[in-house]
Amino acid sequence: LPQAELLLAFSPIKDYVITRHFGGQFYPEASEMLSRFLSRISSSRARKIIAISEAVRNILIELKEIKAIEKIKVIPYGFNASKYTQNVKSKKQEASNILTIGSLARLSSEKDIPTLVKGFQLLRMKIITDRYQVKIFGEGICRKEIQSLINDLELGKHVHLMGRTMHPAEELSRFDI
């Protein structure tokens, strides 16, 4: 967390690692210059900065939030998919011929949900059918932008912003893709 990183930067602790889960500004409510300044202070004494994806690493570099980019190490998030697909057989037996393309993520720039929406539009142009839908679970600062894109592309009947879910494993098991 940014507050903890700043405390560490001024603490007597000399050997620590920080993680960045979000590739945006360190302090989003501040100007880019202030955010960059605070981020660089908080990361200056860290031995390593772990980014959870290449996208987060690239955004940190692009925004110049980390001065010593050689300190950034990417360790991707991941999960055991078999845990989330256990119920697929029983789900497939439900009476539905609609294939669901799904996403469960924070709605922020590094997740690039607009590419999913645009890709779905291309699919619909090639295969004109109502057999496919997209369900996007999550909340975040890009929600309005994504909703506008869905509206602009006239995909409202097929692409649904579902909001947060308290049952991620259950929702993931319902996705076909």
Short mmCIF file of C-alpha atoms in Angstrom, two decimals:
data_model
loop_
_atom_site.label_atom_id
_atom_site.label_comp_id
_atom_site.label_asym_id
_atom_site.label_seq_id
_atom_site.Cartn_x
_atom_site.Cartn_y
_atom_site.Cartn_z
CA LEU A 1 0.00 0.00 0.00
CA PRO A 2 1.32 3.46 -0.81
CA GLN A 3 1.12 4.65 2.81
CA ALA A 4 3.14 1.66 4.03
CA GLU A 5 5.70 2.15 1.28
CA LEU A 6 6.22 5.78 2.33
CA LEU A 7 6.63 4.77 5.97
CA LEU A 8 9.23 2.18 4.98
CA ALA A 9 11.15 4.75 2.96
CA PHE A 10 11.68 6.79 6.14
CA SER A 11 12.09 3.88 8.55
CA PRO A 12 15.34 2.38 9.82
CA ILE A 13 14.50 -0.88 8.01
CA LYS A 14 17.12 -1.28 5.31
CA ASP A 15 16.15 -4.40 3.42
CA TYR A 16 12.65 -4.70 2.03
CA VAL A 17 10.69 -5.48 -1.13
CA ILE A 18 7.53 -3.71 -2.27
CA THR A 19 4.84 -4.89 -4.67
CA ARG A 20 2.86 -2.91 -7.16
CA HIS A 21 -0.49 -4.40 -8.09
CA PHE A 22 -1.71 -1.33 -9.88
CA GLY A 23 0.09 0.32 -12.77
CA GLY A 24 -1.47 3.73 -12.41
CA GLN A 25 -0.30 6.70 -10.43
CA PHE A 26 1.05 6.02 -6.94
CA TYR A 27 -1.21 8.77 -5.62
CA PRO A 28 -4.08 9.10 -8.15
CA GLU A 29 -5.68 12.12 -6.47
CA ALA A 30 -2.47 14.14 -6.85
CA SER A 31 -0.85 15.68 -9.89
CA GLU A 32 1.34 13.38 -12.00
CA MET A 33 4.43 15.22 -10.76
CA LEU A 34 3.56 14.80 -7.06
CA SER A 35 2.55 11.17 -7.58
CA ARG A 36 5.82 10.45 -9.39
CA PHE A 37 7.81 12.19 -6.64
CA LEU A 38 6.12 10.19 -3.85
CA SER A 39 6.43 6.93 -5.75
CA ARG A 40 10.12 7.46 -6.35
CA ILE A 41 10.71 8.29 -2.68
CA SER A 42 8.78 5.22 -1.52
CA SER A 43 10.60 2.87 -3.90
CA SER A 44 14.09 4.38 -3.67
CA ARG A 45 15.33 2.21 -0.78
CA ALA A 46 13.50 -0.98 -1.72
CA ARG A 47 15.74 -3.83 -2.85
CA LYS A 48 13.15 -4.89 -5.45
CA ILE A 49 9.80 -3.72 -6.74
CA ILE A 50 7.56 -6.60 -7.73
CA ALA A 51 5.04 -5.88 -10.49
CA ILE A 52 2.21 -8.38 -10.82
CA SER A 53 2.24 -8.27 -14.63
CA GLU A 54 4.19 -6.95 -17.59
CA ALA A 55 1.38 -4.42 -18.08
CA VAL A 56 1.90 -3.03 -14.56
CA ARG A 57 5.69 -2.90 -15.14
CA ASN A 58 5.26 -1.07 -18.44
CA ILE A 59 2.86 1.48 -16.97
CA LEU A 60 5.21 2.14 -14.02
CA ILE A 61 8.02 2.80 -16.52
CA GLU A 62 5.83 4.89 -18.83
CA LEU A 63 4.61 7.09 -15.96
CA LYS A 64 8.19 7.26 -14.59
CA GLU A 65 6.91 6.18 -11.17
CA ILE A 66 10.06 4.11 -10.53
CA LYS A 67 13.48 5.69 -11.05
CA ALA A 68 15.57 2.49 -10.97
CA ILE A 69 13.66 0.36 -13.45
CA GLU A 70 16.24 -2.42 -13.11
CA LYS A 71 14.77 -3.03 -9.63
CA ILE A 72 11.41 -4.02 -11.11
CA LYS A 73 10.78 -7.76 -11.22
CA VAL A 74 7.61 -9.19 -12.75
CA ILE A 75 5.98 -12.02 -10.80
CA PRO A 76 2.61 -12.68 -12.47
CA TYR A 77 -0.53 -13.39 -10.54
CA GLY A 78 -1.99 -16.75 -11.24
CA PHE A 79 -4.39 -19.33 -9.93
CA ASN A 80 -5.15 -23.02 -10.25
CA ALA A 81 -7.83 -23.09 -12.95
CA SER A 82 -8.97 -26.59 -12.04
CA LYS A 83 -10.39 -25.25 -8.78
CA TYR A 84 -12.64 -22.91 -10.75
CA THR A 85 -13.72 -25.35 -13.44
CA GLN A 86 -14.89 -28.21 -11.17
CA ASN A 87 -18.55 -27.43 -11.76
CA VAL A 88 -18.31 -26.98 -15.53
CA LYS A 89 -19.87 -30.37 -16.36
CA SER A 90 -22.93 -29.76 -14.22
CA LYS A 91 -23.18 -26.21 -15.53
CA LYS A 92 -23.05 -27.43 -19.14
CA GLN A 93 -26.03 -29.63 -18.44
CA GLU A 94 -28.15 -26.56 -17.73
CA ALA A 95 -30.55 -25.69 -20.55
CA SER A 96 -28.64 -22.83 -22.13
CA ASN A 97 -27.23 -22.54 -25.60
CA ILE A 98 -25.54 -19.19 -24.90
CA LEU A 99 -21.74 -19.25 -24.67
CA THR A 100 -20.35 -16.88 -22.07
CA ILE A 101 -17.07 -15.06 -22.50
CA GLY A 102 -16.11 -13.76 -19.08
CA SER A 103 -13.77 -11.48 -17.22
CA LEU A 104 -13.31 -11.06 -13.50
CA ALA A 105 -10.96 -8.16 -12.81
CA ARG A 106 -10.62 -4.65 -11.50
CA LEU A 107 -11.83 -2.22 -14.17
CA SER A 108 -8.57 -0.32 -14.58
CA SER A 109 -6.34 0.54 -17.51
CA GLU A 110 -3.86 -2.31 -17.09
CA LYS A 111 -6.66 -4.89 -17.40
CA ASP A 112 -7.49 -3.50 -20.88
CA ILE A 113 -11.15 -4.52 -20.86
CA PRO A 114 -11.83 -2.32 -23.93
CA THR A 115 -9.83 -4.81 -26.02
CA LEU A 116 -12.18 -7.58 -24.87
CA VAL A 117 -15.22 -5.48 -25.84
CA LYS A 118 -13.75 -4.56 -29.24
CA GLY A 119 -12.74 -8.17 -29.85
CA PHE A 120 -16.27 -9.27 -29.09
CA GLN A 121 -17.57 -6.74 -31.60
CA LEU A 122 -15.28 -8.28 -34.24
CA LEU A 123 -16.59 -11.74 -33.34
CA ARG A 124 -20.17 -10.54 -33.76
CA MET A 125 -19.32 -9.03 -37.16
CA LYS A 126 -17.91 -12.38 -38.35
CA ILE A 127 -20.45 -14.64 -36.68
CA ILE A 128 -23.81 -12.90 -36.60
CA THR A 129 -25.59 -14.74 -33.83
CA ASP A 130 -27.05 -14.13 -30.41
CA ARG A 131 -25.35 -17.29 -29.14
CA TYR A 132 -22.53 -15.37 -27.40
CA GLN A 133 -22.44 -12.96 -24.48
CA VAL A 134 -19.77 -11.24 -22.41
CA LYS A 135 -20.04 -10.88 -18.64
CA ILE A 136 -17.54 -8.55 -17.02
CA PHE A 137 -17.29 -8.75 -13.24
CA GLY A 138 -15.47 -6.04 -11.32
CA GLU A 139 -15.46 -2.36 -10.45
CA GLY A 140 -12.95 0.39 -10.98
CA ILE A 141 -12.09 3.76 -12.39
CA CYS A 142 -12.61 2.65 -16.02
CA ARG A 143 -16.23 1.53 -15.57
CA LYS A 144 -17.76 4.64 -17.23
CA GLU A 145 -15.31 4.43 -20.15
CA ILE A 146 -16.12 0.73 -20.69
CA GLN A 147 -19.87 1.35 -20.44
CA SER A 148 -19.57 4.18 -22.99
CA LEU A 149 -17.69 1.86 -25.35
CA ILE A 150 -20.37 -0.82 -24.96
CA ASN A 151 -23.05 1.79 -25.72
CA ASP A 152 -21.13 3.30 -28.66
CA LEU A 153 -20.69 -0.15 -30.23
CA GLU A 154 -24.36 -0.98 -29.55
CA LEU A 155 -23.42 -4.13 -27.64
CA GLY A 156 -25.66 -3.55 -24.61
CA LYS A 157 -27.72 -6.71 -25.25
CA HIS A 158 -24.60 -8.86 -25.34
CA VAL A 159 -21.93 -7.27 -23.11
CA HIS A 160 -22.84 -6.89 -19.45
CA LEU A 161 -21.01 -5.06 -16.67
CA MET A 162 -21.94 -7.20 -13.68
CA GLY A 163 -20.22 -5.26 -10.89
CA ARG A 164 -18.49 -6.95 -7.98
CA THR A 165 -19.20 -10.51 -6.98
CA MET A 166 -18.86 -12.21 -3.63
CA HIS A 167 -18.71 -15.59 -5.43
CA PRO A 168 -15.76 -15.46 -7.86
CA ALA A 169 -15.23 -19.22 -8.11
CA GLU A 170 -18.91 -19.75 -8.93
CA GLU A 171 -18.88 -17.03 -11.59
CA LEU A 172 -15.63 -18.28 -13.14
CA SER A 173 -17.09 -21.77 -13.41
CA ARG A 174 -19.93 -20.33 -15.53
CA PHE A 175 -17.60 -18.91 -18.18
CA ASP A 176 -17.12 -20.87 -21.38
CA ILE A 177 -14.18 -18.65 -22.32
#
